[in-house]
Structures are given as structure tokens and as C-alpha cells.
Coordinates of C-alpha atoms in Angstrom, one line a residue:
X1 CA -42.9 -154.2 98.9
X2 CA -44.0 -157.2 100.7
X3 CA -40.1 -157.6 101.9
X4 CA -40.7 -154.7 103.4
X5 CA -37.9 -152.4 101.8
X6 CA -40.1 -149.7 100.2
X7 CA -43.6 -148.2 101.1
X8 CA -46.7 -148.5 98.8
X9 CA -46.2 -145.0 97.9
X10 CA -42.6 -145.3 96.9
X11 CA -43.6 -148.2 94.4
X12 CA -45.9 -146.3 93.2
X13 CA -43.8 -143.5 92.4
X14 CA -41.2 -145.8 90.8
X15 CA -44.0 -147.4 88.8
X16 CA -44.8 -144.0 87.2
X17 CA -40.9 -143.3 86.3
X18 CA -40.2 -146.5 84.8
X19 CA -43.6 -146.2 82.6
X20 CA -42.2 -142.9 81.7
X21 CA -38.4 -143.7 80.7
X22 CA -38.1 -147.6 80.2
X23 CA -35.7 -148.3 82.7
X24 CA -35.2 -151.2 84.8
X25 CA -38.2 -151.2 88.0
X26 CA -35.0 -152.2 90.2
X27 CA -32.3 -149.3 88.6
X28 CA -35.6 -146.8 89.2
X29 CA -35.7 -147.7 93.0
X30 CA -31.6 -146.7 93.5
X31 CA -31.8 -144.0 91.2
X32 CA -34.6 -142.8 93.5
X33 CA -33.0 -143.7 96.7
X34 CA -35.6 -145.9 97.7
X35 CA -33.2 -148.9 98.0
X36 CA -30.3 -150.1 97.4
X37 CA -29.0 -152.4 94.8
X38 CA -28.0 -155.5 97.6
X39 CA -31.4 -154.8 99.0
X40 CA -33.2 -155.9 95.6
X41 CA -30.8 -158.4 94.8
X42 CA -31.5 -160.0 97.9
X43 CA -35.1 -160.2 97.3
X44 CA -34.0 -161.5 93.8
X45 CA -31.8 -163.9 95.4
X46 CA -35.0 -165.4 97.3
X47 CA -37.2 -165.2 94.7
X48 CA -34.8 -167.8 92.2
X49 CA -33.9 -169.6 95.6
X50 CA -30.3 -168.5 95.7
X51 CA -28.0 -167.0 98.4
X52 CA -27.2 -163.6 98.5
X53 CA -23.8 -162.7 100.0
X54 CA -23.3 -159.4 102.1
X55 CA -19.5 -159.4 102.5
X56 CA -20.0 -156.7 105.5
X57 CA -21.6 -160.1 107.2
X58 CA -20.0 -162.9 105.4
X59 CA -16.2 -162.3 105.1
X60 CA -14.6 -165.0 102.5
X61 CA -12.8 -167.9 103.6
X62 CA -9.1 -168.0 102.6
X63 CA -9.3 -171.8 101.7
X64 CA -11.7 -170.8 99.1
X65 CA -9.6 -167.6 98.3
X66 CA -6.9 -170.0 97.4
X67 CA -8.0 -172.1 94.8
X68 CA -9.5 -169.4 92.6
X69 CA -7.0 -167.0 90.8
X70 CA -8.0 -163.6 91.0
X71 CA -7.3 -163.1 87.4
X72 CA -10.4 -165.6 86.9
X73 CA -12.3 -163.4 89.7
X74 CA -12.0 -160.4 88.1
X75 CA -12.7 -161.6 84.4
X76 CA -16.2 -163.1 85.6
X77 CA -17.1 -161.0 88.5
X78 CA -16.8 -163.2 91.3
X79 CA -15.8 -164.1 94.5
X80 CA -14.9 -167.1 96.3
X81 CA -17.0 -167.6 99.8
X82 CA -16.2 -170.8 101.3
X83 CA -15.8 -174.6 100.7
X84 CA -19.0 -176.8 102.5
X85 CA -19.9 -180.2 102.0
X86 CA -17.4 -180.3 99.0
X87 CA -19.4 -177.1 97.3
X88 CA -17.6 -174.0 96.6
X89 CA -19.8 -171.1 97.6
X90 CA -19.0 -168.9 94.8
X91 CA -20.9 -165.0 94.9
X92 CA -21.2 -163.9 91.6
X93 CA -22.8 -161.1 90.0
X94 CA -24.3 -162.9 86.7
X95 CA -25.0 -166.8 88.6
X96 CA -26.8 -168.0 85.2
X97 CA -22.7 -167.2 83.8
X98 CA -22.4 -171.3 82.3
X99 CA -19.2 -170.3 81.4
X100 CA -17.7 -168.6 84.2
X101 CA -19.2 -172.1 86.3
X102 CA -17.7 -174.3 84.1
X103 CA -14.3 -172.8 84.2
X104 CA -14.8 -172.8 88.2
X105 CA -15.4 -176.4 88.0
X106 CA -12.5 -177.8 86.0
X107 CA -9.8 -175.6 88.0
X108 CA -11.3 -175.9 91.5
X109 CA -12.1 -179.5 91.2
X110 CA -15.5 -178.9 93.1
X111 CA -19.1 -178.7 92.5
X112 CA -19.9 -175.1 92.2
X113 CA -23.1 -173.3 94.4
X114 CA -23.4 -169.5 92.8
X115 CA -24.6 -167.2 94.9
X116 CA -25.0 -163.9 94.3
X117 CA -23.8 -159.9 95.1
X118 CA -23.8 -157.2 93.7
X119 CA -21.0 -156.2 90.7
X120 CA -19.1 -153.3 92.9
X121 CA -19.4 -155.5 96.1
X122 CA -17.4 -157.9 94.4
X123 CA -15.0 -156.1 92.6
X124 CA -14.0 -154.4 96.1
X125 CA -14.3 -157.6 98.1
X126 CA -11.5 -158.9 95.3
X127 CA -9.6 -155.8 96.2
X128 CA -9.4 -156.5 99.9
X129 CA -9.1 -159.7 100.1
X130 CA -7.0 -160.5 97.5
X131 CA -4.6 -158.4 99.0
X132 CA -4.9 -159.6 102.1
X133 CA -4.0 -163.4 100.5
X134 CA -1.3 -162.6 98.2
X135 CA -0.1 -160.1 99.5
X136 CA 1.6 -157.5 96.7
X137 CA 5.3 -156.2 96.8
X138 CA 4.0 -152.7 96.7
X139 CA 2.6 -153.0 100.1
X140 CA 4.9 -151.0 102.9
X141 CA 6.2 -152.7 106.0
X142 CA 8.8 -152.8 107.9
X143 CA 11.7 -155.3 106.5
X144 CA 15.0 -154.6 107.9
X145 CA 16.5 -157.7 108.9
X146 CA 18.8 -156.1 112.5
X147 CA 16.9 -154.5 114.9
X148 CA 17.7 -152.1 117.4
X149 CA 16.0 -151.2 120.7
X150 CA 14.6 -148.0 119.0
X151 CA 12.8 -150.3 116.3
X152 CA 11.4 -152.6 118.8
X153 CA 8.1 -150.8 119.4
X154 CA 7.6 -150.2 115.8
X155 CA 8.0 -153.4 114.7
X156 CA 5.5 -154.7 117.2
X157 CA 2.7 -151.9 115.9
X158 CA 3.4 -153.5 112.7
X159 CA 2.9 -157.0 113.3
X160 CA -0.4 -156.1 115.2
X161 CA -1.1 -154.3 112.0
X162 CA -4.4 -155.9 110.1
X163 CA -2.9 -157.1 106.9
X164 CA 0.3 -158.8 108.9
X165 CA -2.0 -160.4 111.4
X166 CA -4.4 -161.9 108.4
X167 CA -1.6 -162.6 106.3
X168 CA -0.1 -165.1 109.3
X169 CA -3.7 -166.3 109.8
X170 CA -4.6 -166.8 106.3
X171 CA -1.1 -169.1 106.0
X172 CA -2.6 -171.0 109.3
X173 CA -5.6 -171.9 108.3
X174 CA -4.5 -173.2 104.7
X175 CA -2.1 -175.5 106.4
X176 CA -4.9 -176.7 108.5
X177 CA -7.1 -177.1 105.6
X178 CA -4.7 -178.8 104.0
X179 CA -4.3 -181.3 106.5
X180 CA -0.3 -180.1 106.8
X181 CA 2.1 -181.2 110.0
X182 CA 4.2 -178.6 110.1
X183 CA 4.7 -175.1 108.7
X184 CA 8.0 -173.6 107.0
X185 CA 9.1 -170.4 106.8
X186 CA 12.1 -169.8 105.3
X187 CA 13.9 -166.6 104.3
X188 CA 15.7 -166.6 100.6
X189 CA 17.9 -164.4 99.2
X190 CA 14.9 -162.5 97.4
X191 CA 11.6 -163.6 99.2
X192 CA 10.1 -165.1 101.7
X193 CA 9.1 -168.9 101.3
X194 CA 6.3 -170.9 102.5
X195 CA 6.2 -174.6 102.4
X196 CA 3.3 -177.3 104.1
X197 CA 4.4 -180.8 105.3
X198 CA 1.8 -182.7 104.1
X199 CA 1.9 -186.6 104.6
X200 CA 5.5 -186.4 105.2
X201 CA 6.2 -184.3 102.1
X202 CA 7.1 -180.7 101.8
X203 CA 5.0 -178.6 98.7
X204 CA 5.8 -174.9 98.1
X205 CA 2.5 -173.0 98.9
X206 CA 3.8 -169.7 98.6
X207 CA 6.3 -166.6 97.8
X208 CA 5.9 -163.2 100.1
X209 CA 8.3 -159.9 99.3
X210 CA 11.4 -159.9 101.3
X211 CA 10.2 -156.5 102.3
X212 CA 7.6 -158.2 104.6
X213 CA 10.2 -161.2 106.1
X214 CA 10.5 -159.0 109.1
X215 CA 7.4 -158.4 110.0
X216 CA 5.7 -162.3 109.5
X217 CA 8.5 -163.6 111.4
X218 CA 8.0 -161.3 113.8
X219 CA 4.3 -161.7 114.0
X220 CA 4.8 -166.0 114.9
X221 CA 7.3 -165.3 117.6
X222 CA 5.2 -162.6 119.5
X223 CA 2.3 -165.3 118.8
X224 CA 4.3 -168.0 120.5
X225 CA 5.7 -165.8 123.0
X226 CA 9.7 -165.2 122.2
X227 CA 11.8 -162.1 122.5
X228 CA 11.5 -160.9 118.9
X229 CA 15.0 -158.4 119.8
X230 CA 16.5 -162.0 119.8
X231 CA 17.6 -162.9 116.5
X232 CA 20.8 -164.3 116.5
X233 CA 19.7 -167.4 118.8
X234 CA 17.8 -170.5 118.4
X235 CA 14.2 -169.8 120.2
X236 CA 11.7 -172.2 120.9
X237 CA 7.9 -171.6 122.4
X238 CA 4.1 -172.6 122.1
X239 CA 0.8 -171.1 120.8
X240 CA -2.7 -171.9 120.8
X241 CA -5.5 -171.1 118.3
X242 CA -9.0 -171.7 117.7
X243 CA -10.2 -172.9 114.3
X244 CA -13.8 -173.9 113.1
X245 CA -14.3 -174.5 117.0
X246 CA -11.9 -176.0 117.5
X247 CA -8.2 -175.2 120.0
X248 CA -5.1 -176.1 118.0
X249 CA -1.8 -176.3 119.4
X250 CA 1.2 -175.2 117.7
X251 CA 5.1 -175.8 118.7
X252 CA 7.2 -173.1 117.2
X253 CA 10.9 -172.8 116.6
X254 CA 13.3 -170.9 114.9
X255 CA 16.7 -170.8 113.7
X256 CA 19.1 -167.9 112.2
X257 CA 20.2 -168.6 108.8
X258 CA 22.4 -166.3 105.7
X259 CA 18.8 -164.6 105.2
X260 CA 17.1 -164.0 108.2
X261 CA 15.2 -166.2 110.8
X262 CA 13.1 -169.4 109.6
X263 CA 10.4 -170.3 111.7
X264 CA 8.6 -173.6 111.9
X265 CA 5.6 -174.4 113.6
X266 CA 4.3 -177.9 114.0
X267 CA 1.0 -178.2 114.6
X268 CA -0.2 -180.6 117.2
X269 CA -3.6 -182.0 116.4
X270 CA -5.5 -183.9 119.6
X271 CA -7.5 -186.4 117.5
X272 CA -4.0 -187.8 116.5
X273 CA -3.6 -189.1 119.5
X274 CA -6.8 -190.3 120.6
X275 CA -6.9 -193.3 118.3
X276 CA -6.8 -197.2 118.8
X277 CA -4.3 -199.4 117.2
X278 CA -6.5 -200.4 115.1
X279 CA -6.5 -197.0 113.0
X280 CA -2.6 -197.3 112.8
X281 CA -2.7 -199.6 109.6
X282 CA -1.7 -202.5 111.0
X283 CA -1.8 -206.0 109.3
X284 CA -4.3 -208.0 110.9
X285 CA -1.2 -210.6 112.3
X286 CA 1.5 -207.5 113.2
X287 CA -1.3 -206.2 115.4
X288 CA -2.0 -209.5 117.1
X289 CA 1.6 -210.0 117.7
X290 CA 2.1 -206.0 119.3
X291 CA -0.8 -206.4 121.3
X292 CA -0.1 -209.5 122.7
X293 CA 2.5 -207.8 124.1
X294 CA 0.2 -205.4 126.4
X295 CA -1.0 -208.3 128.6
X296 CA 2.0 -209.0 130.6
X297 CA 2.3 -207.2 133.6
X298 CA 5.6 -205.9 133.4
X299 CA 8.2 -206.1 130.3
X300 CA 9.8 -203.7 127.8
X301 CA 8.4 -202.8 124.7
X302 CA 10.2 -200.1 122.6
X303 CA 8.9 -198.4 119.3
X304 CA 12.0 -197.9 116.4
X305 CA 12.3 -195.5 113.4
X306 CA 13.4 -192.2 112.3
X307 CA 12.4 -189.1 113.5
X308 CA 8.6 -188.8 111.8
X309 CA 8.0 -192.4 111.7
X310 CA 5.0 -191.9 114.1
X311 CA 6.7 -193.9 117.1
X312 CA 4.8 -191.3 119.4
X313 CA 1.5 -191.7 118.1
X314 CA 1.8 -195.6 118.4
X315 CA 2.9 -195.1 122.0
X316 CA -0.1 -193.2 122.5
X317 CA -2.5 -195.3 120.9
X318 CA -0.7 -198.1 122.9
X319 CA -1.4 -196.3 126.5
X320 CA -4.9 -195.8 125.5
X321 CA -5.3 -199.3 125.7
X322 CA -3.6 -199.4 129.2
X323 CA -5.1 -196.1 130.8
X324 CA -7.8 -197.5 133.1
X325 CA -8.7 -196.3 136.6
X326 CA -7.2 -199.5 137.9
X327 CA -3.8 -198.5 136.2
X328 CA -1.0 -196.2 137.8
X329 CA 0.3 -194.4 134.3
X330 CA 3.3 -191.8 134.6
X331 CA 5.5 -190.4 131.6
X332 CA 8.4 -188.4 130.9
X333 CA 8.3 -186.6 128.3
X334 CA 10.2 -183.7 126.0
X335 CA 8.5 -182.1 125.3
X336 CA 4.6 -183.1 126.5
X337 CA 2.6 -182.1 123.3
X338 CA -0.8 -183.6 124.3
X339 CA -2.3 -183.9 127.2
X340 CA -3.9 -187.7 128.4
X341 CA -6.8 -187.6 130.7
X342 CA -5.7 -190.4 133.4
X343 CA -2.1 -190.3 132.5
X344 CA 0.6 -188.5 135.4
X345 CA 2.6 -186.4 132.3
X346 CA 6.0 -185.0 133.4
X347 CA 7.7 -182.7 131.3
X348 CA 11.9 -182.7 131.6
X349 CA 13.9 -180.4 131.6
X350 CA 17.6 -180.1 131.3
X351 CA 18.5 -177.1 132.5
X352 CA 16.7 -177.2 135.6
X353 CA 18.2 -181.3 135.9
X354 CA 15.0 -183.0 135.2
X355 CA 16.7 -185.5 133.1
X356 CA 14.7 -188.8 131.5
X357 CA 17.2 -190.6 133.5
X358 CA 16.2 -188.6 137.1
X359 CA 12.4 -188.4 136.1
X360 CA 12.6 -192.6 136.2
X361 CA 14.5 -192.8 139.3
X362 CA 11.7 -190.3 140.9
X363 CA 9.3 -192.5 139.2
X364 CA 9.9 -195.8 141.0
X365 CA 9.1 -193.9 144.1
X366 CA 5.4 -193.3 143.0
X367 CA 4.4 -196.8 142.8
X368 CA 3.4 -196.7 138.9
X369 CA 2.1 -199.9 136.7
X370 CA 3.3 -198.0 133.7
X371 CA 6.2 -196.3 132.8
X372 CA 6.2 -193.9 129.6
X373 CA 9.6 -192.8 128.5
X374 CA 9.8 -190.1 125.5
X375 CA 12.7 -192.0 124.0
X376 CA 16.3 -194.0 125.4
X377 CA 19.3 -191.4 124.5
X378 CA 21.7 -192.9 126.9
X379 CA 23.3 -195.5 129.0
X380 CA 22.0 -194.5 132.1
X381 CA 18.2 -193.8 130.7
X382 CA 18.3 -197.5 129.1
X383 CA 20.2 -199.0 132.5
X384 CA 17.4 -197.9 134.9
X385 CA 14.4 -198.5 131.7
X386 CA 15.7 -201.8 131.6
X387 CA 16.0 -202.3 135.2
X388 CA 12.6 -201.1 135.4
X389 CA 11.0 -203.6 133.2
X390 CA 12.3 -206.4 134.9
X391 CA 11.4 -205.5 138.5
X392 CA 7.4 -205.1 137.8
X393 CA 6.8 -202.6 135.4
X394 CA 5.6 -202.0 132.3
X395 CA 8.0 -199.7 130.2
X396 CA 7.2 -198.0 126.6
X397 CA 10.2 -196.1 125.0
X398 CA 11.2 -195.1 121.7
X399 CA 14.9 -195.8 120.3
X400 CA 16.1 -194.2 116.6
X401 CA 16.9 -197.2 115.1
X402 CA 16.7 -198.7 111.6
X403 CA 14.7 -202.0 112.2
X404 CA 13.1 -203.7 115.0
X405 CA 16.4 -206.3 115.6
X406 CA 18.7 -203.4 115.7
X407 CA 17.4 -202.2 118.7
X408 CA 18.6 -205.2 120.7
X409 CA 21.8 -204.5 119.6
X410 CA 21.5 -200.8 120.1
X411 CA 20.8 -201.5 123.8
X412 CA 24.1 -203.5 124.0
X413 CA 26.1 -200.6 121.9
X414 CA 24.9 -198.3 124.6
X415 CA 26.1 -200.3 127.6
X416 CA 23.4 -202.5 128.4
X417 CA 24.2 -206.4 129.3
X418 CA 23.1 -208.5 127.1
X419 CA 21.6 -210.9 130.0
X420 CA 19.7 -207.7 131.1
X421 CA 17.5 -207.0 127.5
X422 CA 17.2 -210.5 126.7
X423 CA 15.1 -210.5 129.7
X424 CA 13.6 -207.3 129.9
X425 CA 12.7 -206.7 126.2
X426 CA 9.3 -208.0 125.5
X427 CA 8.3 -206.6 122.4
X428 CA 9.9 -204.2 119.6
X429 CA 7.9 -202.3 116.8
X430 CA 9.8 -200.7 113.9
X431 CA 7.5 -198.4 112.0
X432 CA 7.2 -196.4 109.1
X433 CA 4.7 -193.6 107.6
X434 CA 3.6 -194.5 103.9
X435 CA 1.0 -192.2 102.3
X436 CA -2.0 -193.7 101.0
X437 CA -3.7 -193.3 97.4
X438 CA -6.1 -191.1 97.5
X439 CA -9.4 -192.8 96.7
X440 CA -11.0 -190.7 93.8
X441 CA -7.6 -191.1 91.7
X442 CA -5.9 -194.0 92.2
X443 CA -5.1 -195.7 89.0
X444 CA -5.2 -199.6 88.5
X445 CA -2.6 -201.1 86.3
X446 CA -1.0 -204.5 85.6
X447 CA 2.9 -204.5 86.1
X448 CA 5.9 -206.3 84.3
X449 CA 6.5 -209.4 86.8
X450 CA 10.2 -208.1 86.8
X451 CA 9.3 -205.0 88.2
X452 CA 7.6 -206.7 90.8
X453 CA 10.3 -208.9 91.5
X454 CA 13.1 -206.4 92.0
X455 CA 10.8 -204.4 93.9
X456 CA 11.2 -207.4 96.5
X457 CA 7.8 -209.4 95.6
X458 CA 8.3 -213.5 95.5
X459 CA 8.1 -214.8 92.0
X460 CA 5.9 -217.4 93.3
X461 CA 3.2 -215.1 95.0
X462 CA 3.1 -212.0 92.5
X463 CA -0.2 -209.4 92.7
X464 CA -1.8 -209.4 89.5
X465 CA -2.8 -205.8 89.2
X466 CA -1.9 -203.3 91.5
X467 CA -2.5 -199.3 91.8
X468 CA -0.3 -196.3 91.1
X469 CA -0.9 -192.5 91.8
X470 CA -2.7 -190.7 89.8
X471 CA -3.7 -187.1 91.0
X472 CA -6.7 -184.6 91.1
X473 CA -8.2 -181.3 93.0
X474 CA -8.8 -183.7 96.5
X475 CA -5.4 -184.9 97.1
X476 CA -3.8 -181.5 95.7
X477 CA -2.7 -183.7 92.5
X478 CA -0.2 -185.4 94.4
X479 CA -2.1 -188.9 94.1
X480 CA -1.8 -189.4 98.0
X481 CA -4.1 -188.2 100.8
X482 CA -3.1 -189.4 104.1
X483 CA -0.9 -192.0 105.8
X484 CA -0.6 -195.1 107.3
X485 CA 1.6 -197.3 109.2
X486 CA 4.5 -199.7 107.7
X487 CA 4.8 -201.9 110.9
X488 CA 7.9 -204.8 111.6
X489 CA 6.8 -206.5 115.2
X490 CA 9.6 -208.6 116.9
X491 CA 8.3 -210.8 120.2
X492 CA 11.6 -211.8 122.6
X493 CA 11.1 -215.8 122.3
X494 CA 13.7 -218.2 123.8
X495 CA 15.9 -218.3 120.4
X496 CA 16.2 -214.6 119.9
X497 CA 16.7 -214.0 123.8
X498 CA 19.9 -216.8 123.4
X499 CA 20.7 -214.7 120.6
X500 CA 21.1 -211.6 122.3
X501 CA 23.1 -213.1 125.4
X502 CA 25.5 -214.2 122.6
X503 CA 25.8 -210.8 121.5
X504 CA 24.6 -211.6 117.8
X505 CA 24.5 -209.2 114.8
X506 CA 21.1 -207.6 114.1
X507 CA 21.0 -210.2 110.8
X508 CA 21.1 -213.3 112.5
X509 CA 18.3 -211.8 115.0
X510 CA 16.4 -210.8 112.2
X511 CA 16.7 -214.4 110.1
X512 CA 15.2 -216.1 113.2
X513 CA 12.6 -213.6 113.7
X514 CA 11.3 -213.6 110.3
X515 CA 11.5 -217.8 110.7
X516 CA 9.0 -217.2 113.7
X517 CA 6.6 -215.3 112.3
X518 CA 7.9 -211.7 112.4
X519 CA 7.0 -209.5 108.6
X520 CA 10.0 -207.2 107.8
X521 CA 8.8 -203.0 106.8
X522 CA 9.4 -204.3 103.2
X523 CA 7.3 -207.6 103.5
X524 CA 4.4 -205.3 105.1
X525 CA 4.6 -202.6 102.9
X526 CA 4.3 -204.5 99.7
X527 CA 1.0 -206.6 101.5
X528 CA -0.1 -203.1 102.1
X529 CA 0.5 -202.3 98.1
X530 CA -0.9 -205.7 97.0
X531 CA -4.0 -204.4 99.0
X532 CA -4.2 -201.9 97.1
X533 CA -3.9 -199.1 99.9
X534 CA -0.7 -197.7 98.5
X535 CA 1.6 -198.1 96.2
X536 CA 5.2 -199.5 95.1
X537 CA 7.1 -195.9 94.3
X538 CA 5.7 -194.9 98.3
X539 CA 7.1 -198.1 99.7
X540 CA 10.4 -197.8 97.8
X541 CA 10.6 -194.2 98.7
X542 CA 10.2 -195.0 102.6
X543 CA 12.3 -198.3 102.8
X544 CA 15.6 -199.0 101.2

């Protein structure tokens, strides 16, 4: 009464028919009609100091959907809320259930806050939602795989349909909240497959019916803005989404295959690039050496590894330190995937002639301190990079090579003189991306000497315990959460420039850079695994 849901009279009037029969004051009120059952339970709810959940106002979050099967949900009568502060918000409709929390607890991997609802609120909120996450073969959309003008319109009614639309969400936000790169989906010869990057690594998140491939695919290119009557043709475009307040960026492509179109979106995150050297995971003597390399005025410095390595995030990180108001920064780029305050960004283009090549020669015209270039793919790109460097500039680039020497000789492969990168080349940084051990799970052992030996230690200087992977709820029992850098940091001194004029093989370069000072990947991975931040199967997976 005090709460204000029934009148004085009405209390009254239950009071006499609960005398009468026995029955429960609260099953009295809703027989009655003078409230309903969420209304008492949420008085309840504040009188024991719990939450009461109203899914009309508080729709479930699909990260929590996730980790709770809905076998478990409907056998207890619950329903996942959300994850906060590492607490699953969990409505349920007995909370004093010890059992149904412990069970939470040990497959969830969380701490468990019960809420609760009532018993048909949850049952139905497991019917929607449920649905909506898993998505069951029974459900009718469209799934033909060639599509005709006729079928055009339909097809987009569909995809604006709401079980299509929070399917495609629901699969967004798990990748965020996983902390995933990129986003797979790829047509089989029976389903639909969905697989996360995650810290370099693809894991298979989910299965969808084939009878809904058409649709989902659909649904990401008319996000990102492509012709969905195109199928036969790779298509490439953008999106942007907000999440948890924040705007997320997304590069989407896709390609035909035997079973249909696979999509892939790669999601482009803005703290990534906002961060300082120092967060790269550099040794404390590679990251003297590669910032040594900043304070010249002009000079080449070029960033080496595969595609993945994280050569553009070091190149961003490295014009962060650069980008001052005093500084004249200008890049070309393909494609520009985050934007710089301060930094002149120029996006090439092909087919319109806007070449990495023409974007420099347009560049020296603008009177720039710093030249950014995406990466060298050519002769005449290197020629005029080169040139570049050695008339006043400071150039960054990227090269896909194996190992910081190689890129000298790369450079001469692609027509170069030898004379010209022995002068220009300043500084080269061959990287890697190693995941770390996840904190909570990391497991300490002491290793066989041999093993440490073949894995490339020195027998005189051999860690006496190291860790391995072990693997719980946090890191998605993979024994990894995050990644660092793997860095090799080569400085152009008198020996190695002679070198290069002589047209040396990478080895030799390589022998006198490691006599001066310069830590191969395998030498700084292993310090990185004596450290204890990762561990030897990660290094031996990333460096042959």
C-alpha cells in the first residue's frame, strides 16, 4: 500500500479473502485484479534489496545471451540480462535457487547478481530472445542464392525484417565483446558459418540455416552500402555503428565462392591507433633504438612483416610522436581507416590515377616535414620514397618483408641503387603480433633445458621457470587475451650502409647488425617469454 499500487480499501478487501481461503496475500491481489504479479514482485524485489527486471524496459544483452544455454534457462527459470563490472545480471524467478547459481557460476565463469521476474516473463523473454540469438531452422526467410530483379524488393523487406536485423546485430556486438578484428561469414555447403579473429586467431562462434545465408548477407551489404543484385563480383564498402556510446567503423568485403557470397568485415577500432610506442611491447633497448630514429630531420624508416603484423599501428603510434603544430604531416593512404587530427590524410585511388607513386610527386609540392606512405609496392613508389628521404624529408612506409635486413635488399630487388638506400634508409622495424597469457590462467612450469635449447635459448643463459597457457571463462579458454609486439630494430650505421653499396645478401647484413646491437624477432620474443608475458608455443607459432 505504501508503494502506492493498491488503495487501503483494496487491502482490506484482500485481507478478508485470504483470512477466508488461505491463499497467498500476493496470489489474492491478482486473483482480485488489484495488481499484478511484476507489481508485487517488485515491491518484493525492494524489500530483500534485489533488482527486479521488466523486460518491456530492460531488453537482455546478447553477450550475456551467449554464455548461458537456453537449456540451462529453461530448466531453472532464468534469464540472462547483462555482464557489468564482471557480474552476470541473471533475472530469475526463485533468486534463493543455490543450485541454479552455482551451475551459473562454473559454466559462465562469472560472479552471479540474481535479480528477479516473474516465472511467465521469463519463460517468454527465453522465447524471444533465444530465437532471436540462435536463430532456429524452422524460421522462414528468403534463401535462394540467384536473384532476379523481381526478387530485389523482397529481399530488401526481408533484411529490414526484425529478426534479420537483430540477428546481424546480435553477431556485431559479440565480436565487439569479444574483443574480435575481423568478422567471417562464410557460406558452406549446408550452413552458414560464423567465425571471430581474435588476437590473430580465427574461433568458430557460430552455425545459421542455409535457408537464412541470403538474407544475412544481404543485410551487411545494404549496411555497408553495395548493390545486393551484385553477386557474382568482388564488392567492397564501409559502415558505421554505435556501441555502448561509442562509433565503430567497419570495412566490409566480399567475395563469390561454390556456396554463395562470404562477407568479412574488419572492424576498425580508434583507440588502436591512438597509442604511444610505449604500449607496443617494445623491449626497453628496441624502443630506444626506433626512437632514436625520429630525431633526425629527414631519413627513411620503413616498418616490415606480413600482412597483420601491426606495421600500421606502429606507423601510427610513430606519427603521434611527430604530429605537432610545428610539423607539416601528409599521408597516402589505401585505404584511410582512421582519421588523425593534425595529419593531411589522402586516400588513393587507382582508377581515378591517384597512385602512391602520383600522391608523392603531388606531395613534394606542398612543402611537408613528413611523408606517410601506406606501403612501397613498386619501383617507381620506392624511387621517388627514397628520393624523398634524402632531399629533406622524413619518410614512413611499410614493405612485406620477412626481417628487417631483407628490406634493404628488397629495395635493391625492386630497382633501387644501392648507393641511394644506403643513404636514405635510416631505420627498419620488422614486427610481429604474439598473443599474451591471459593473467588469471597462466600456468608456471619448469622446462627440460633441451627444450629450451632447441627452442633457440643459449645454454648459458636459460630461464629457470617459464609460463604456458592454461585457459578459463576470461580469455574464452584459449589461455591468451590480447597481443603484443615481437619487434627486430635495424639502425643504418657505416658497416651495414658499405654493406648495402656492395649489394650483400640479407645474412651478412643481418650478422653485422646483430654484432651492433640489433635483437632478431626470435631473440625478442623469447626475452618476452622469459618475462613471462607469453609463451614458447606463441613465439614458435609466429616465427619460424
Amino acid at each position: 500500500m505504501r508503494a502506492g499500487i493498491i488503495t487501503e480499501r483494496q487491502l482490506s478487501d484482500a485481507l478478508e479473502v485470504h483470512k477466508a481461503t488461505g491463499s497467498p496475500l500476493g496470489r489474492v491481489l491478482v486473483d482480485l485484479g488489484y495488481a499484478t504479479q511484476g507489481a508485487i514482485l517488485s515491491v518484493m524485489a525492494r524489500q530483500i534489496g534485489i533488482e527486479y527486471i521488466d523486460f518491456e524496459e530492460r531488453k537482455p544483452e546478447p553477450n550475456a545471451i551467449a554464455i548461458v544455454p537456453k537449456d540451462l534457462a529453461t530448466r531453472y527459470i532464468l534469464m540472462p540480462v547483462a555482464i557489468v563490472e564482471d557480474q552476470l545480471i541473471v533475472a530469475m524467478a526463485d533468486p534463493q535457487n543455490v543450485l541454479a547459481l552455482d551451475d551459473l557460476r562454473i559454466i559462465t565463469g562469472y560472479d552471479i547478481k540474481p535479480a528477479i521476474s516473474t516465472k511467465d516473463d521469463i519463460l517468454s523473454a527465453i522465447e524471444e530472445f533465444y530465437k532471436v540469438a540462435q536463430h532456429n531452422a524452422d524460421d522462414e526467410f528468403i534463401g535462394s542464392e540467384e536473384l532476379d530483379e523481381s526478387e530485389l524488393e523482397s529481399l530488401t523487406d526481408v533484411t529490414s525484417d526484425a529478426p534479420i536485423v537483430k540477428l546481424v546485430n546480435f553477431i556485431i556486438h559479440k565480436a565487439v565483446t569479444d574483443r574480435a578484428s575481423d568478422i567471417h561469414i562464410e557460406p558452406q555447403e549446408k550452413d552458414l558459418r560464423v567465425r571471430f579473429r581474435v588476437d590473430g586467431v580465427l574461433h568458430e562462434v557460430m552455425h545459421s540455416p542455409k535457408s537464412v545465408q541470403a538474407s544475412i548477407i544481404s543485410r551487411f551489404k545494404i549496411m555497408a552500402e553495395m548493390d545486393i543484385a551484385e553477386s557474382r563480383k568482388p564488392q567492397d564498402g564501409h559502415c558505421a555503428l554505435v556501441m555502448g556510446g561509442k562509433q565503430l567503423d567497419f570495412r566490409v568485403s566480399t567475395l563469390p565462392t561454390v556456396y554463395g557470397e562470404r562477407v568479412v568485415l574488419r572492424i576498425l577500432r580508434k583507440d588502436s591507433v591512438m597509442l604511444r610506442l610505449s604500449d607496443l611491447g617494445f623491449l626497453p633497448s628496441s624502443l630506444e633504438r626506433f626512437e632514436s630514429s625520429f630525431k633526425k630531420p629527414y631519413g627513411a624508416i620503413l616498418v616490415t612483416g606480413p600482412t597483420g603484423s601491426g606495421k600500421s599501428t606502429s606507423l601510427y603510434a610513430a606519427v603521434n610522436v611527430l604530429n605537432d603544430p610545428a610539423r607539416h604531416i601528409i599521408t597516402a593512404e589505401d585505404p584511410v581507416e582512421y582519421r588523425l587530427d593534425g595529419v593531411n590524410q589522402c586516400q588513393t585511388n587507382a582508377r581515378a590515377g591517384l597512385t602512391f607513386a602520383r600522391a608523392l610527386r603531388s606531395f613534394l609540392r606542398c612543402s611537408p616535414d613528413v611523408i606517410l606512405v601506406g606501403e612501397i609496392r613498386d619501383q617507381e613508389t620506392a624511387n621517388i620514397a627514397i628520393e624523398s628521404a634524402l632531399t629533406g624529408h622524413l619518410v614512413l612506409s611499410t614493405l612485406h618483408t620477412n626481417d628487417a635486413p631483407g628490406a634493404i635488399t628488397r629495395l635493391v630487388e625492386m630497382g633501387v641503387e644501392p648507393f641511394l638506400v644506403s643513404s636514405a634508409v635510416d631505420c627498419i622495424l620488422a614486427q610481429r603480433l604474439a598473443r599474451k597469457l591471459c593473467k588469471e590462467c597462466k600456468v608456471e612450469y619448469v622446462p627440460k633445458p633441451q627444450a629450451l635449447i632447441d627452442a633457440g635459448y643459449h645454454p648459458d643463459n636459460l630461464p629457470e621457470k617459464i609460463f604456458k597457457a592454461g585457459g578459463c571463462k576470461r580469455c574464452g579458454n584459449t589461455g591468451y587475451r590480447g597481443r603484443m609486439g615481437v619487434h627486430e630494430v635495424l639502425l643504418m650505421s657505416e658497416e651495414i650502409s658499405k654493406l648495402t653499396v656492395e649489394e650483400a645478401t640479407a645474412e651478412e647484413i643481418g650478422r653485422v647488425a646483430v654484432e651492433q646491437g640489433m635483437l632478431t624477432l626470435k631473440e625478442d620474443g623469447l626475452e618476452k617469454v622469459r618475462m613471462g608475458h607469453t609463451s614458447i608455443e606463441e613465439i614458435l607459432r609466429i616465427i619460424v
